CSV table of C-alpha atoms and ligand atoms in Angstrom, one decimal:
chain,number,residue,atom,x,y,z
A,261,MET,CA,-54.9,-210.7,-109.6
A,262,ALA,CA,-55.9,-212.1,-112.9
A,263,MET,CA,-55.3,-209.9,-116.1
A,264,THR,CA,-57.5,-210.5,-119.0
A,265,SER,CA,-55.0,-209.7,-122.1
A,266,PRO,CA,-56.2,-206.9,-124.5
A,267,ASP,CA,-57.8,-208.1,-127.7
A,268,VAL,CA,-55.2,-206.9,-130.3
A,269,TYR,CA,-55.8,-207.4,-133.9
A,270,LYS,CA,-55.0,-205.5,-137.2
A,271,LEU,CA,-57.7,-203.0,-138.6
A,272,GLY,CA,-57.2,-201.8,-142.0
A,273,PHE,CA,-59.3,-199.1,-143.7
A,274,VAL,CA,-59.6,-199.2,-147.7
A,275,GLY,CA,-60.5,-195.4,-148.6
A,276,ALA,CA,-58.7,-193.1,-146.1
A,277,GLY,CA,-61.3,-190.4,-146.1
A,278,ASN,CA,-63.2,-188.5,-143.5
A,279,MET,CA,-65.2,-191.4,-142.1
A,280,ALA,CA,-62.2,-193.5,-142.1
A,281,GLU,CA,-60.2,-190.7,-140.2
A,282,SER,CA,-63.1,-190.4,-137.4
A,283,ILE,CA,-63.1,-194.0,-136.8
A,284,ALA,CA,-59.3,-194.6,-136.8
A,285,ARG,CA,-59.2,-191.4,-134.4
A,286,GLY,CA,-61.7,-192.7,-132.0
A,287,VAL,CA,-60.3,-196.2,-131.9
A,288,ALA,CA,-56.7,-194.8,-131.2
A,289,LYS,CA,-57.9,-192.3,-128.6
A,290,SER,CA,-60.2,-194.6,-126.7
A,291,GLY,CA,-57.3,-197.3,-126.6
A,292,VAL,CA,-59.6,-200.0,-128.1
A,293,LEU,CA,-56.4,-200.6,-130.5
A,294,PRO,CA,-53.0,-199.1,-130.3
A,295,PRO,CA,-52.5,-196.9,-133.5
A,296,ALA,CA,-49.9,-199.2,-134.7
A,297,ALA,CA,-52.4,-201.8,-135.3
A,298,ILE,CA,-54.4,-199.5,-137.6
A,299,ARG,CA,-53.2,-199.3,-141.3
A,300,THR,CA,-54.4,-197.6,-144.3
A,301,SER,CA,-53.1,-196.2,-147.7
A,302,HIS,CA,-53.8,-193.4,-149.9
A,303,HIS,CA,-52.3,-192.0,-153.2
A,304,ARG,CA,-52.2,-188.1,-151.7
A,305,ALA,CA,-49.5,-187.3,-149.1
A,306,ASP,CA,-51.6,-185.0,-147.4
A,307,ARG,CA,-54.1,-187.9,-146.5
A,308,GLN,CA,-51.2,-190.1,-145.5
A,309,SER,CA,-49.8,-187.4,-143.0
A,310,VAL,CA,-53.2,-187.1,-141.5
A,311,PHE,CA,-53.2,-190.6,-140.4
A,312,GLN,CA,-49.5,-190.8,-139.7
A,313,SER,CA,-49.9,-188.0,-137.3
A,314,PHE,CA,-51.7,-190.3,-134.8
A,315,GLY,CA,-49.7,-193.2,-135.4
A,316,VAL,CA,-51.3,-195.2,-138.2
A,317,VAL,CA,-49.3,-197.3,-140.5
A,318,ILE,CA,-49.4,-196.1,-144.0
A,319,LEU,CA,-48.9,-198.9,-146.6
A,320,GLU,CA,-48.2,-198.9,-150.4
A,321,SER,CA,-51.8,-200.1,-151.5
A,322,SER,CA,-55.3,-201.2,-150.5
A,323,GLY,CA,-54.3,-204.6,-151.5
A,324,GLN,CA,-51.5,-204.8,-148.8
A,325,VAL,CA,-54.0,-203.1,-146.4
A,326,VAL,CA,-56.4,-206.0,-146.9
A,327,ALA,CA,-53.7,-208.5,-146.9
A,328,ASP,CA,-52.0,-207.3,-143.5
A,329,SER,CA,-55.4,-206.6,-141.7
A,330,ASP,CA,-57.7,-209.2,-139.7
A,331,ILE,CA,-60.6,-206.6,-140.0
A,332,VAL,CA,-61.0,-204.4,-143.1
A,333,ILE,CA,-63.3,-201.7,-143.2
A,334,LEU,CA,-64.4,-200.5,-146.5
A,335,SER,CA,-64.7,-196.7,-146.7
A,336,VAL,CA,-64.7,-195.6,-150.1
A,337,LYS,CA,-67.7,-193.9,-151.5
A,338,PRO,CA,-70.5,-195.9,-152.6
A,339,GLN,CA,-69.9,-195.3,-156.2
A,340,VAL,CA,-66.5,-196.9,-156.2
A,341,ALA,CA,-67.2,-199.8,-153.9
A,342,LYS,CA,-68.0,-202.6,-156.7
A,343,LYS,CA,-64.6,-201.7,-158.4
A,344,VAL,CA,-62.4,-201.6,-155.4
A,345,LEU,CA,-63.9,-204.9,-153.9
A,346,LEU,CA,-63.5,-206.7,-157.2
A,347,GLU,CA,-59.7,-205.6,-157.0
A,348,MET,CA,-59.3,-206.7,-153.5
A,349,LYS,CA,-61.2,-210.0,-153.9
A,350,PRO,CA,-57.9,-212.0,-154.2
A,351,PHE,CA,-56.8,-210.8,-150.7
A,352,PHE,CA,-59.8,-211.9,-148.8
A,353,THR,CA,-58.7,-215.1,-146.9
A,354,ASP,CA,-61.4,-216.8,-144.8
A,355,HIS,CA,-60.0,-215.5,-141.3
A,356,LYS,CA,-60.7,-211.9,-142.5
A,357,LEU,CA,-63.6,-209.8,-141.6
A,358,LEU,CA,-65.1,-207.2,-144.0
A,359,VAL,CA,-66.9,-204.3,-142.6
A,360,SER,CA,-68.6,-202.0,-145.0
A,361,ILE,CA,-69.7,-198.7,-144.2
A,362,ALA,CA,-70.8,-197.6,-147.8
A,363,ALA,CA,-74.2,-196.2,-147.6
A,364,GLY,CA,-76.7,-198.1,-149.6
A,365,ILE,CA,-74.5,-201.0,-150.8
A,366,LYS,CA,-76.3,-204.3,-149.8
A,367,MET,CA,-74.9,-207.4,-148.1
A,368,LYS,CA,-75.7,-209.6,-151.3
A,369,ASP,CA,-73.5,-207.1,-153.5
A,370,LEU,CA,-70.8,-207.0,-150.9
A,371,GLN,CA,-70.7,-210.8,-150.9
A,372,GLU,CA,-70.8,-211.0,-154.6
A,373,TRP,CA,-68.2,-208.4,-155.3
A,374,SER,CA,-65.7,-209.6,-152.7
A,375,GLY,CA,-66.3,-213.2,-153.1
A,376,HIS,CA,-66.2,-213.3,-149.1
A,377,GLY,CA,-69.0,-214.1,-146.7
A,378,ARG,CA,-67.7,-212.8,-143.5
A,379,ILE,CA,-69.1,-209.4,-143.5
A,380,ILE,CA,-70.8,-206.8,-141.3
A,381,ARG,CA,-72.5,-203.8,-142.8
A,382,VAL,CA,-72.4,-200.7,-140.5
A,383,MET,CA,-74.2,-197.4,-141.0
A,384,PRO,CA,-72.4,-194.8,-139.0
A,385,ASN,CA,-73.2,-190.9,-139.2
A,386,THR,CA,-71.0,-187.8,-139.2
A,387,PRO,CA,-71.1,-186.7,-135.4
A,388,SER,CA,-68.4,-189.7,-135.3
A,389,ALA,CA,-66.0,-186.9,-135.9
A,390,VAL,CA,-66.9,-185.7,-132.2
A,391,GLY,CA,-67.2,-189.1,-130.6
A,392,GLU,CA,-71.2,-189.1,-130.9
A,393,ALA,CA,-72.2,-191.2,-133.9
A,394,ALA,CA,-75.3,-193.2,-133.9
A,395,SER,CA,-74.5,-196.3,-135.8
A,396,VAL,CA,-76.3,-199.3,-136.9
A,397,MET,CA,-74.9,-202.8,-137.7
A,398,CYS,CA,-76.2,-206.0,-139.2
A,399,MET,CA,-74.4,-209.3,-139.7
A,400,GLY,CA,-73.8,-211.3,-142.7
A,401,ASP,CA,-74.2,-215.2,-142.4
A,402,MET,CA,-70.7,-215.9,-142.0
A,403,ALA,CA,-69.7,-213.5,-139.2
A,404,THR,CA,-69.1,-214.7,-135.7
A,405,LYS,CA,-69.9,-213.6,-132.3
A,406,LYS,CA,-66.5,-212.4,-131.7
A,407,ASP,CA,-66.6,-210.4,-135.0
A,408,GLU,CA,-69.9,-208.7,-133.6
A,409,GLU,CA,-68.1,-207.9,-130.3
A,410,ARG,CA,-65.1,-206.4,-132.0
A,411,VAL,CA,-67.2,-204.2,-134.5
A,412,ALA,CA,-69.4,-203.3,-131.6
A,413,SER,CA,-66.3,-202.0,-129.7
A,414,LEU,CA,-64.7,-200.1,-132.7
A,415,PHE,CA,-67.7,-198.2,-133.2
A,416,LYS,CA,-68.5,-197.6,-129.6
A,417,ALA,CA,-65.2,-195.7,-129.7
A,418,ILE,CA,-67.1,-192.9,-131.8
A,419,GLY,CA,-70.3,-193.1,-130.3
A,420,LYS,CA,-73.4,-195.5,-130.0
A,421,ILE,CA,-74.1,-198.5,-132.0
A,422,TRP,CA,-77.4,-200.7,-132.4
A,423,MET,CA,-78.1,-204.0,-133.8
A,424,ALA,CA,-80.9,-204.1,-136.6
A,425,ASP,CA,-81.9,-206.3,-139.5
A,426,GLU,CA,-80.7,-205.2,-143.0
A,427,LYS,CA,-84.2,-204.6,-144.1
A,428,TYR,CA,-84.1,-201.4,-141.9
A,429,PHE,CA,-81.0,-199.8,-143.4
A,430,ASP,CA,-82.8,-197.5,-145.7
A,431,ALA,CA,-85.0,-196.1,-143.1
A,432,VAL,CA,-81.8,-195.9,-140.8
A,433,THR,CA,-80.1,-193.9,-143.4
A,434,GLY,CA,-83.2,-191.7,-143.5
A,435,LEU,CA,-83.3,-191.1,-140.0
A,436,SER,CA,-79.7,-191.1,-138.4
A,437,GLY,CA,-77.9,-190.7,-141.6
A,438,SER,CA,-79.4,-187.7,-142.7
A,439,GLY,CA,-80.8,-186.6,-139.3
A,440,PRO,CA,-77.7,-184.3,-138.3
A,441,ALA,CA,-78.7,-182.0,-141.2
A,442,TYR,CA,-82.1,-181.7,-140.2
A,443,VAL,CA,-80.9,-180.9,-136.5
A,444,TYR,CA,-78.4,-178.4,-137.9
A,445,ILE,CA,-81.4,-176.7,-139.8
A,446,ALA,CA,-83.4,-176.7,-136.6
A,447,ILE,CA,-80.5,-174.9,-134.5
A,448,GLU,CA,-80.1,-172.4,-137.3
A,449,ALA,CA,-83.8,-171.7,-137.3
A,450,LEU,CA,-83.9,-171.4,-133.4
A,451,ALA,CA,-81.1,-169.0,-133.5
A,452,ASP,CA,-82.8,-166.9,-136.3
A,453,GLY,CA,-85.8,-166.6,-134.0
A,454,GLY,CA,-83.5,-165.4,-131.1
A,455,VAL,CA,-82.2,-162.7,-133.4
A,456,ALA,CA,-85.7,-161.9,-134.6
A,457,ALA,CA,-86.8,-161.6,-130.7
A,458,GLY,CA,-83.9,-159.2,-130.0
A,459,LEU,CA,-80.8,-161.3,-129.0
A,460,PRO,CA,-77.3,-160.7,-130.5
A,461,ARG,CA,-76.3,-163.5,-133.2
A,462,ASP,CA,-73.7,-165.2,-131.2
A,463,LEU,CA,-75.7,-165.4,-128.1
A,464,ALA,CA,-78.7,-166.8,-130.0
A,465,LEU,CA,-76.5,-169.6,-131.8
A,466,ALA,CA,-74.8,-170.7,-128.7
A,467,LEU,CA,-78.4,-170.7,-126.9
A,468,ALA,CA,-79.9,-172.6,-129.7
A,469,THR,CA,-77.1,-175.2,-129.7
A,470,GLN,CA,-76.9,-176.0,-126.1
A,471,THR,CA,-80.7,-176.1,-125.9
A,472,VAL,CA,-80.6,-179.0,-128.6
A,473,LEU,CA,-77.8,-180.9,-126.7
A,474,GLY,CA,-79.4,-180.4,-123.4
A,475,ALA,CA,-83.0,-181.5,-124.6
A,476,ALA,CA,-81.4,-184.7,-126.3
A,477,ALA,CA,-79.5,-185.2,-122.9
A,478,MET,CA,-82.9,-185.1,-121.1
A,479,VAL,CA,-84.5,-187.6,-123.4
A,480,ASN,CA,-81.4,-189.9,-123.0
A,481,LYS,CA,-80.7,-189.8,-119.4
A,482,SER,CA,-84.2,-189.3,-117.9
A,483,GLY,CA,-85.2,-192.3,-119.7
A,484,LYS,CA,-88.7,-190.5,-120.1
A,485,HIS,CA,-90.7,-190.1,-123.1
A,486,PRO,CA,-90.3,-186.8,-125.0
A,487,GLY,CA,-93.8,-186.2,-124.7
A,488,GLU,CA,-93.9,-186.5,-120.8
A,489,LEU,CA,-90.9,-184.1,-120.9
A,490,LYS,CA,-92.7,-181.5,-123.2
A,491,ASP,CA,-95.7,-181.8,-120.9
A,492,ALA,CA,-93.7,-181.1,-117.9
A,493,VAL,CA,-92.6,-177.8,-119.3
A,494,THR,CA,-95.7,-176.5,-120.7
A,495,SER,CA,-97.7,-174.5,-118.0
A,496,PRO,CA,-101.4,-173.5,-118.6
A,497,ALA,CA,-101.6,-170.3,-120.9
A,498,GLY,CA,-97.7,-170.1,-120.5
A,499,THR,CA,-95.1,-169.2,-122.9
A,500,THR,CA,-93.9,-172.6,-124.0
A,501,ILE,CA,-97.4,-173.8,-125.2
A,502,ALA,CA,-97.7,-170.4,-127.2
A,503,GLY,CA,-94.6,-171.3,-128.9
A,504,ILE,CA,-95.7,-175.1,-129.4
A,505,HIS,CA,-98.9,-174.0,-130.8
A,506,GLU,CA,-96.9,-172.1,-133.6
A,507,LEU,CA,-94.8,-175.1,-134.3
A,508,GLU,CA,-97.9,-177.3,-134.7
A,509,LYS,CA,-99.6,-174.9,-137.0
A,510,GLY,CA,-96.4,-175.0,-139.1
A,511,GLY,CA,-96.5,-178.8,-139.3
A,512,LEU,CA,-93.1,-179.2,-137.7
A,513,ARG,CA,-94.1,-182.9,-136.8
A,514,GLY,CA,-95.3,-183.6,-140.3
A,515,SER,CA,-92.3,-182.1,-141.7
A,516,LEU,CA,-89.8,-184.0,-139.8
A,517,MET,CA,-91.8,-187.3,-140.5
A,518,SER,CA,-91.8,-186.6,-144.2
A,519,ALA,CA,-88.1,-185.7,-144.3
A,520,VAL,CA,-87.2,-189.2,-142.9
A,521,ILE,CA,-89.7,-190.8,-145.1
A,522,ALA,CA,-88.3,-188.8,-148.3
A,523,ALA,CA,-84.5,-189.6,-147.4
A,524,ALA,CA,-85.3,-193.4,-146.9
A,525,LYS,CA,-87.0,-193.6,-150.2
A,526,ARG,CA,-84.2,-191.7,-152.0
A,527,CYS,CA,-81.7,-194.2,-150.4
A,528,ARG,CA,-83.8,-197.1,-151.8
A,529,GLU,CA,-83.7,-195.5,-155.2
A,530,LEU,CA,-80.0,-195.1,-155.0
A,531,SER,CA,-79.1,-198.5,-153.9
B,659,NAD,P1,-64.5,-189.5,-148.5
B,659,NAD,O1,-64.6,-188.9,-150.0
B,659,NAD,O2,-64.1,-188.6,-147.6
B,659,NAD,O3,-63.5,-190.8,-148.5
B,659,NAD,C1,-63.4,-191.6,-149.3
B,659,NAD,C2,-61.9,-192.0,-149.6
B,659,NAD,O4,-61.6,-193.0,-150.5
B,659,NAD,C3,-61.3,-190.6,-150.3
B,659,NAD,O5,-60.2,-190.2,-149.6
B,659,NAD,C4,-60.7,-191.3,-151.8
B,659,NAD,O6,-59.5,-190.6,-152.1
B,659,NAD,C5,-60.7,-192.7,-151.5
B,659,NAD,N1,-60.6,-193.5,-152.7
B,659,NAD,C6,-61.5,-193.2,-153.9
B,659,NAD,N2,-61.2,-194.3,-154.6
B,659,NAD,C7,-60.4,-195.2,-153.9
B,659,NAD,C8,-59.8,-196.3,-154.4
B,659,NAD,N3,-60.1,-197.1,-155.6
B,659,NAD,N4,-59.2,-197.2,-153.4
B,659,NAD,C9,-58.8,-196.6,-152.3
B,659,NAD,N5,-59.3,-195.5,-151.9
B,659,NAD,C10,-60.0,-194.7,-152.6
B,659,NAD,O7,-66.0,-190.1,-148.0
B,659,NAD,P2,-66.5,-190.4,-146.5
B,659,NAD,O8,-67.4,-189.1,-146.3
B,659,NAD,O9,-65.4,-190.7,-145.5
B,659,NAD,O10,-67.5,-191.6,-146.9
B,659,NAD,C11,-66.9,-192.8,-146.9
B,659,NAD,C12,-68.0,-194.0,-146.8
B,659,NAD,O11,-68.7,-193.7,-145.7
B,659,NAD,C13,-69.0,-193.9,-147.9
B,659,NAD,O12,-69.2,-195.0,-148.4
B,659,NAD,C14,-70.2,-193.3,-147.4
B,659,NAD,O13,-71.3,-193.5,-147.8
B,659,NAD,C15,-70.2,-194.0,-146.0
B,659,NAD,N6,-70.8,-193.2,-144.8
B,659,NAD,C16,-70.7,-191.9,-144.7
B,659,NAD,C17,-71.5,-191.1,-143.8
B,659,NAD,C18,-71.3,-189.6,-143.5
B,659,NAD,O14,-72.1,-189.4,-142.9
B,659,NAD,N7,-70.1,-189.0,-144.1
B,659,NAD,C19,-72.3,-191.9,-143.1
B,659,NAD,C20,-72.4,-193.3,-143.2
B,659,NAD,C21,-71.7,-194.0,-144.0
């Protein structure tokens, strides 16, 4: 039987923080790459130990990470991205792919600072830590089909990924980037409502959390429009429509829309 050989290449992280850790763990755990193919560097011993604990190679400097990687994920905070890329510039040879996850840093700036054209920009979100990220990617002019496939498979190891034009990235940040926080508030508020209606706190929080998870899974797996699912659970003069009436009076839909628009606007201001 013909066997396809695994696509093994070297993956480096410049910036060994939380997001780098989530991606590296997901990639190693899913078997997309063996941990020995992943490398990073950090001045703090505790961050080195975290990555070493699951087999990632620790190098002396970010320069060495770039020099010794085929794909480099820029995972420092956006404020230091320019300084770091200018320092890394000499190490970016043509065959390397730069992947930036730095929020709000545009492709044209990444190109200018790194002196490199082979770039993919990705916007992941924090549920990457539990394998449920919503990520969006856009391609630089010099990135290849193979680059696209490799990056898609890396980010599928931590959730789902979609392709979108860079012009959508501020809106993506406002929706999926900031969205987990909106939903945390919704879960907390549902639990508070449960407590107000007489439930013990632990049970209220557990039910609120599972209800949000279940509703999201229903939308995802049924393929039905959320409005159709809502209509299916609202019987005439029933309990759910009474609850929905309160949500509509409170302007829940408008609040959520405004939250996404405000976060997207703020992202534009910051970038
Ligand atoms: P973090 O602060 O946990 O990680 C950044 C790491 O970079 C830190 O460990 C820091 O010590 C290191 N660092 C700082 N200066 C450095 C330098 N000069 N050279 C090498 N390393 C350096 O941040 P994070 O939450 O992991 O975010 C990383 C990037 O991911 C950011 O650009 C952020 O915009 C982006 N991002 C984050 C999220 C999110 O939800 N957290 C979502 C999408 C994108």
